[in-house]
Short mmCIF file of C-alpha atoms and ligand atoms in Angstrom, two decimals:
data_model
loop_
_atom_site.label_atom_id
_atom_site.label_comp_id
_atom_site.label_asym_id
_atom_site.label_seq_id
_atom_site.Cartn_x
_atom_site.Cartn_y
_atom_site.Cartn_z
CA MET A 1 102.56 90.86 113.05
CA ILE A 2 104.63 93.56 112.70
CA LYS A 3 105.38 97.34 113.45
CA ILE A 4 106.52 99.71 110.84
CA GLU A 5 106.60 103.66 110.83
CA LYS A 6 105.82 105.72 107.51
CA SER A 7 108.53 107.62 108.15
CA LYS A 8 110.39 104.12 106.95
CA PHE A 9 108.05 103.43 103.88
CA SER A 10 110.88 104.43 101.35
CA VAL A 11 113.34 102.40 102.48
CA PHE A 12 110.25 99.19 102.03
CA ILE A 13 109.72 100.05 98.91
CA GLN A 14 114.05 100.52 98.10
CA ASN A 15 113.76 97.25 99.24
CA LEU A 16 111.99 95.75 97.64
CA VAL A 17 112.63 97.42 94.32
CA GLY A 18 116.18 95.24 93.58
CA ASP A 19 114.26 91.97 93.46
CA PHE A 20 110.80 92.34 92.29
CA THR A 21 109.26 94.85 89.84
CA VAL A 22 106.69 96.59 92.26
CA PHE A 23 103.10 97.67 91.55
CA ALA A 24 101.28 100.56 93.96
CA PRO A 25 98.21 103.00 93.57
CA VAL A 26 99.53 106.17 91.57
CA GLY A 27 97.59 108.60 90.21
CA GLU A 28 94.12 110.39 91.29
CA GLY A 29 90.36 110.45 90.10
CA ARG A 30 89.62 108.56 86.75
CA GLN A 31 93.82 109.12 85.74
CA SER A 32 94.79 106.78 89.02
CA ALA A 33 95.40 102.95 88.42
CA PHE A 34 97.73 100.82 89.58
CA ASP A 35 100.96 101.28 87.98
CA GLU A 36 105.34 99.90 88.34
CA VAL A 37 106.77 102.25 91.00
CA ALA A 38 110.49 102.31 91.27
CA ASP A 39 110.24 104.04 95.09
CA ALA A 40 107.78 104.97 97.04
CA GLU A 41 107.29 109.04 96.65
CA SER A 42 105.22 108.13 93.85
CA VAL A 43 102.79 105.63 96.09
CA ASN A 44 99.44 107.95 96.01
CA THR A 45 99.18 105.80 99.29
CA ALA A 46 95.75 108.00 100.14
CA LEU A 47 93.58 107.26 97.92
CA GLN A 48 90.27 104.56 98.46
CA ASN A 49 90.41 102.62 95.20
CA THR A 50 92.44 102.88 91.89
CA VAL A 51 89.88 103.16 89.21
CA GLN A 52 92.16 100.81 87.01
CA SER A 53 91.31 97.39 88.50
CA PRO A 54 95.07 95.94 89.28
CA LYS A 55 93.68 93.01 86.94
CA SER A 56 94.99 94.64 84.44
CA ILE A 57 98.66 93.61 86.33
CA PHE A 58 98.40 89.86 85.33
CA PHE A 59 95.72 90.20 81.99
CA PRO A 60 96.24 93.14 80.22
CA GLN A 61 94.26 94.89 78.24
CA THR A 62 96.09 94.04 75.67
CA GLU A 63 99.18 90.98 75.38
CA VAL A 64 101.09 90.20 72.58
CA LEU A 65 100.39 86.04 72.38
CA PHE A 66 104.04 85.49 69.86
CA THR A 67 105.06 87.42 67.83
CA TYR A 68 105.97 85.24 63.65
CA ASN A 69 107.73 85.48 60.90
CA ASP A 70 107.25 83.29 58.09
CA GLY A 71 107.05 80.01 60.24
CA ASP A 72 109.35 81.05 63.14
CA VAL A 73 107.35 81.74 66.48
CA GLN A 74 108.13 83.77 68.98
CA ILE A 75 107.34 83.64 72.56
CA PRO A 76 107.63 86.36 74.51
CA GLU A 77 110.18 85.90 77.34
CA ALA A 78 108.26 86.63 80.73
CA ALA A 79 109.19 89.20 83.39
CA ASP A 80 112.44 88.89 84.71
CA LYS A 81 111.75 89.54 88.04
CA PRO A 82 108.44 88.01 90.51
CA PHE A 83 105.72 91.07 91.46
CA PHE A 84 105.41 93.13 94.42
CA LEU A 85 101.85 95.05 94.73
CA TRP A 86 101.69 96.91 97.75
CA GLY A 87 98.09 98.28 98.67
CA VAL A 88 95.60 96.19 97.01
CA ARG A 89 91.49 96.76 99.25
CA ALA A 90 90.96 92.83 99.46
CA CYS A 91 87.50 93.40 96.80
CA ASP A 92 90.70 93.59 94.01
CA ALA A 93 92.76 90.63 95.84
CA ARG A 94 89.46 88.57 95.96
CA SER A 95 88.36 89.32 92.12
CA ILE A 96 92.10 88.17 90.46
CA MET A 97 91.47 84.32 92.75
CA LEU A 98 87.83 84.80 90.78
CA VAL A 99 90.05 85.28 87.33
CA ASP A 100 92.12 83.06 88.24
CA LYS A 101 89.14 80.11 88.72
CA VAL A 102 89.05 80.34 84.94
CA PHE A 103 92.90 81.17 84.03
CA GLY A 104 94.38 80.05 85.79
CA ARG A 105 92.37 76.68 87.13
CA ALA A 106 89.64 76.26 85.27
CA LYS A 107 87.92 72.40 84.75
CA GLN A 108 85.10 71.63 81.72
CA ARG A 109 84.66 68.59 83.83
CA PRO A 110 85.62 67.76 87.18
CA ASP A 111 87.50 65.28 86.35
CA ASP A 112 89.47 66.47 83.50
CA PRO A 113 93.29 68.32 84.18
CA ALA A 114 93.17 71.26 85.33
CA PHE A 115 93.21 74.89 82.23
CA GLU A 116 96.75 76.48 82.68
CA ASP A 117 96.47 79.52 80.85
CA PRO A 118 100.94 80.21 80.51
CA TYR A 119 100.83 84.48 80.44
CA TRP A 120 98.70 84.85 83.32
CA LYS A 121 99.31 81.77 85.98
CA ALA A 122 103.52 83.23 84.84
CA LYS A 123 102.81 86.52 86.42
CA LEU A 124 100.37 85.83 89.45
CA ASP A 125 102.71 82.03 90.87
CA THR A 126 104.71 83.94 91.43
CA ALA A 127 104.03 88.08 92.55
CA VAL A 128 103.36 88.73 96.22
CA ILE A 129 100.44 90.14 96.85
CA LEU A 130 100.27 93.17 99.91
CA THR A 131 96.42 93.93 100.97
CA LEU A 132 95.31 96.38 102.70
CA ALA A 133 92.44 97.59 105.24
CA CYS A 134 90.56 99.93 104.24
CA ASN A 135 89.62 102.37 106.66
CA GLU A 136 87.08 104.48 105.05
CA PRO A 137 84.86 102.50 102.36
CA ALA A 138 84.06 104.16 99.14
CA SER A 139 80.24 105.31 99.06
CA THR A 140 80.18 102.93 96.04
CA CYS A 141 81.34 100.44 97.88
CA PHE A 142 79.32 97.39 98.64
CA CYS A 143 82.51 94.32 99.54
CA HIS A 144 79.60 93.13 102.66
CA TRP A 145 76.60 92.18 100.60
CA THR A 146 79.42 89.39 98.53
CA GLY A 147 81.16 88.91 101.82
CA ASP A 148 84.07 90.74 101.60
CA GLY A 149 84.84 93.70 103.22
CA PRO A 150 87.02 95.77 104.27
CA PHE A 151 89.01 94.31 106.92
CA GLU A 152 89.08 91.00 105.41
CA GLN A 153 92.30 89.08 105.00
CA ALA A 154 93.80 88.54 101.88
CA GLY A 155 97.45 87.84 99.24
CA ASP A 156 100.68 86.94 100.56
CA LEU A 157 100.66 90.04 103.24
CA TRP A 158 97.98 92.32 104.50
CA ALA A 159 98.26 95.85 106.02
CA VAL A 160 96.94 98.71 107.61
CA ASP A 161 97.08 101.48 108.52
CA VAL A 162 97.71 103.34 112.02
CA GLY A 163 98.30 106.69 110.38
CA SER A 164 101.35 106.82 111.75
CA SER A 165 102.84 103.24 111.24
CA TYR A 166 101.86 100.26 109.26
CA LEU A 167 100.91 96.71 110.50
CA ILE A 168 101.55 93.81 109.01
CA GLU A 169 101.10 90.32 108.87
CA SER A 170 102.20 87.70 106.80
CA LEU A 171 99.76 84.90 105.95
CA THR A 172 101.52 83.31 103.14
CA GLU A 173 105.43 81.49 103.08
CA LYS A 174 105.31 83.91 100.07
CA GLY A 175 104.24 86.99 102.26
CA LYS A 176 106.67 85.87 105.39
CA ALA A 177 109.80 85.97 103.57
CA VAL A 178 109.16 89.48 102.59
CA LEU A 179 108.02 90.15 105.90
CA GLU A 180 112.33 89.00 107.26
CA ARG A 181 113.01 91.58 104.62
CA ILE A 182 112.16 94.24 106.55
CA GLU A 183 114.40 96.40 108.40
CA ASN A 184 113.09 99.32 110.94
CA ALA A 185 110.21 97.91 112.62
CA SER A 186 108.94 96.51 115.59
CA PRO A 187 106.51 93.57 116.81
CA ALA A 188 103.30 94.97 117.16
CA GLY A 189 100.94 93.91 120.73
CA LYS A 190 97.41 94.26 122.72
CA THR A 191 97.39 97.54 121.58
CA GLU A 192 97.33 97.45 117.67
CA ALA A 193 95.29 94.39 117.76
CA ALA A 194 92.65 97.03 119.80
CA GLU A 195 93.67 99.31 117.51
CA ILE A 196 93.10 96.92 114.38
CA ASP A 197 89.40 96.10 116.16
CA SER A 198 88.17 99.85 116.74
CA LEU A 199 89.35 101.18 113.01
CA ARG A 200 87.34 97.67 111.43
CA THR A 201 84.13 98.64 113.56
CA GLN A 202 84.58 102.49 112.12
CA ALA A 203 84.95 100.92 108.46
CA GLU A 204 82.23 99.10 107.84
CA SER A 205 80.49 101.55 110.05
CA TYR A 206 80.69 104.15 106.47
CA LEU A 207 79.23 100.63 104.20
CA GLY A 208 75.65 100.90 103.41
CA ASP A 209 71.89 98.39 104.33
CA LEU A 210 72.81 94.73 104.19
CA VAL A 211 71.13 93.19 100.87
CA ASP A 212 71.58 89.14 101.32
CA LEU A 213 72.55 87.89 97.31
CA SER A 214 71.61 84.20 98.93
CA GLU A 215 68.23 83.76 96.12
CA LEU A 216 70.13 86.20 94.08
CA LYS A 217 70.92 83.28 91.41
CA ASP A 218 67.93 81.66 90.75
CA ARG A 219 65.16 84.89 91.05
CA MET A 220 67.49 86.50 88.03
CA LYS A 221 66.75 82.35 86.26
CA GLN A 222 64.02 82.99 86.37
CA MET A 223 63.18 86.32 86.06
CA TRP A 224 65.13 86.04 82.56
CA ASP A 225 61.92 87.53 80.33
CA ASP A 226 61.22 90.24 83.12
CA PRO A 227 60.58 94.05 81.26
CA ALA A 228 63.30 95.17 84.03
CA TRP A 229 66.08 93.66 81.42
CA ASP A 230 63.95 96.36 79.16
CA ASP A 231 64.00 98.93 81.06
CA ILE A 232 67.74 98.17 82.22
CA ALA A 233 68.95 98.07 78.75
CA ALA A 234 67.07 101.56 78.50
CA LYS A 235 69.87 103.03 80.63
CA CYS A 236 72.23 101.96 79.51
CA VAL A 237 74.77 103.19 76.34
CA ASN A 238 76.36 99.56 75.94
CA CYS A 239 80.03 101.21 76.38
CA GLY A 240 80.88 99.07 78.32
CA ALA A 241 83.29 101.11 81.18
CA CYS A 242 81.65 98.92 83.58
CA ALA A 243 83.87 96.26 81.74
CA TYR A 244 86.60 97.24 81.49
CA ALA A 245 86.43 98.90 85.04
CA CYS A 246 85.91 95.81 86.52
CA PRO A 247 88.26 93.70 88.71
CA THR A 248 86.54 90.38 87.51
CA CYS A 249 85.16 90.86 84.24
CA HIS A 250 87.61 88.05 81.77
CA CYS A 251 86.11 88.58 78.70
CA PHE A 252 88.89 88.97 75.37
CA ASP A 253 89.26 88.91 72.04
CA VAL A 254 92.00 87.22 70.28
CA GLN A 255 93.49 88.56 66.54
CA ASP A 256 96.99 89.31 64.22
CA GLU A 257 97.88 92.01 63.06
CA GLY A 258 100.83 91.93 60.44
CA LYS A 259 101.22 90.77 57.13
CA LYS A 260 102.70 89.00 53.99
CA GLY A 261 102.66 86.65 56.48
CA LYS A 262 104.88 87.85 59.86
CA GLY A 263 103.49 90.15 62.55
CA LYS A 264 101.44 89.09 66.13
CA ARG A 265 98.07 87.30 67.86
CA ILE A 266 97.44 89.83 70.42
CA ARG A 267 94.75 89.15 72.95
CA LEU A 268 92.89 92.16 73.88
CA TRP A 269 90.07 92.56 76.79
CA ASP A 270 86.41 92.42 75.10
CA ALA A 271 82.93 93.50 76.80
CA CYS A 272 79.90 91.26 76.27
CA MET A 273 77.89 95.07 76.40
CA PHE A 274 79.70 95.33 73.56
CA PRO A 275 77.10 94.80 70.06
CA LEU A 276 79.28 92.87 68.60
CA PHE A 277 80.50 90.71 70.70
CA THR A 278 78.07 88.10 70.17
CA LYS A 279 78.22 88.28 66.23
CA GLU A 280 78.42 85.31 64.29
CA ALA A 281 79.76 85.60 60.63
CA SER A 282 77.19 84.24 58.81
CA GLY A 283 76.05 87.69 59.96
CA HIS A 284 72.85 86.34 63.31
CA ASN A 285 73.61 88.05 66.33
CA PRO A 286 72.21 85.78 70.07
CA ARG A 287 72.46 88.92 71.86
CA GLY A 288 70.74 91.40 69.02
CA GLN A 289 69.30 93.59 71.66
CA ALA A 290 70.78 95.77 74.81
CA ALA A 291 67.99 93.54 76.98
CA ASP A 292 70.29 90.56 75.94
CA ARG A 293 73.56 91.94 76.74
CA VAL A 294 72.59 93.91 80.80
CA ARG A 295 70.78 89.96 81.01
CA GLN A 296 74.29 88.55 80.46
CA ARG A 297 76.08 90.10 82.50
CA PHE A 298 74.42 90.46 85.71
CA LEU A 299 73.71 86.22 84.65
CA HIS A 300 77.28 85.78 84.93
CA LYS A 301 78.38 87.96 87.28
CA PHE A 302 75.36 86.29 90.21
CA SER A 303 74.08 83.18 88.18
CA TYR A 304 77.03 81.51 85.35
CA TYR A 305 79.09 81.80 87.48
CA TRP A 306 77.91 80.73 91.09
CA ASP A 307 76.41 77.40 89.02
CA ASN A 308 80.50 76.88 87.06
CA TYR A 309 82.29 77.97 91.13
CA GLY A 310 80.17 79.10 94.51
CA GLU A 311 80.06 82.09 94.13
CA SER A 312 79.75 85.17 92.42
CA LEU A 313 81.93 86.93 90.72
CA CYS A 314 81.35 90.56 91.94
CA THR A 315 83.83 91.64 94.76
CA GLY A 316 81.22 94.47 95.64
CA CYS A 317 84.57 96.74 94.27
CA GLY A 318 82.01 99.43 93.36
CA ARG A 319 83.94 100.14 89.75
CA CYS A 320 80.96 99.79 87.84
CA ILE A 321 78.53 102.02 89.25
CA TYR A 322 81.36 104.64 89.29
CA VAL A 323 82.77 104.82 85.68
CA CYS A 324 79.03 104.63 84.49
CA PRO A 325 77.60 107.85 82.05
CA VAL A 326 74.84 107.22 82.82
CA ASN A 327 74.84 106.22 86.72
CA LEU A 328 73.73 102.89 86.17
CA ASP A 329 74.73 100.75 89.75
CA ILE A 330 74.40 97.70 89.92
CA ARG A 331 72.96 97.47 93.69
CA THR A 332 70.02 98.91 92.72
CA VAL A 333 69.58 96.43 89.62
CA VAL A 334 70.33 93.39 92.16
CA LYS A 335 67.70 95.08 94.58
CA ARG A 336 65.19 95.48 92.44
CA PHE A 337 65.24 91.43 90.83
CA LEU A 338 65.39 90.50 94.99
CA ASP A 339 62.04 92.45 95.14
CA ILE A 340 63.76 95.47 97.33
CA ASP A 341 61.64 98.77 96.30
CA ALA A 342 64.11 100.01 94.08
CA ALA A 343 63.78 101.92 90.36
CA VAL A 344 67.09 101.35 87.99
S1 SF4 B 401 80.75 94.03 89.06
FE1 SF4 B 401 80.76 96.40 89.95
S2 SF4 B 401 81.34 96.04 92.01
FE2 SF4 B 401 80.99 93.34 91.03
S3 SF4 B 401 83.13 93.61 90.69
FE3 SF4 B 401 82.59 94.39 89.11
S4 SF4 B 401 83.07 96.62 89.01
FE4 SF4 B 401 82.96 95.74 91.30
S1 SF4 B 402 79.26 101.84 81.97
FE1 SF4 B 402 77.12 101.38 81.73
S2 SF4 B 402 76.06 103.12 80.03
FE2 SF4 B 402 78.41 101.78 80.41
S3 SF4 B 402 77.76 99.74 79.38
FE3 SF4 B 402 78.30 99.94 81.57
S4 SF4 B 402 75.95 100.19 82.85
FE4 SF4 B 402 75.07 100.02 80.47
#
């Protein structure tokens, strides 16, 4: 682990910009996002977390898969430089790995070769992710419920903000290679380790009560016909904001834009909360009611993904709570299905 003074942060970013496309948190409040930065001055180092997650760097909201012109098909060239992400929170670093299980190494059956989405893999495989510990989790954070935590180590590099400096540790070979480039750094020792412990304890004290999710996978399935789904649906307006803000939601649609044999095929985000998401060409919609759609969202998060990959598809980032226009709180929904006193 090394220690780098914050006064040298701009040198650190500048040093990376030549060889990487650098992404970092920018903007304020609801406009905050991970975006490409050319210098340290553009980075908002004071954000708890961005409202738009870093998922969009690897899985953009709209992405051209190829263009076509009278039978001539052109696939867009891959980015010329690898990506470096500075300041990703632990929940989001793990979210990227959860989506990677689907886009990077999904299997229909155990003996099948892994399916690899070339657009996702081309960006992620060469990317270097620096995770920044959360000294002050937000009131909407519940990463401790999903087996994560504000000081969980994830990504290629792990950093802690200790006031006037950052402490940075490499977790992978890619991270180590970046750490070796940092100039003006000093080695961290026992004093810094004690500082991290103290900050970790303080950060964990900001999180609310702990809820055990181990029963949830089966409870939600057993309660398939429960009136609770109607209660939740009565509140939800099917706007899809929760899915668009979520770092693990990964449903998409594919559309062609063009005419007379010339155009482009694009992939764009879609959401199970939208009424047309499952509408079939016949006009039949297997999830025609709002309750069907909210049940799908929660079962995918806490049951179906678990069946496929042995963990839940939620990392407790709290974005869906923050963006929901009707204050539908996923923690309240979970508590209701676990019989913990909570009104939806
Ligand atoms: S479901 Fe909500 S809390 Fe969970 S990862 Fe998605 S946005 Fe975050
Ligand atoms: S953000 Fe809220 S209202 Fe909108 S679809 Fe999600 S749960 Fe429903």
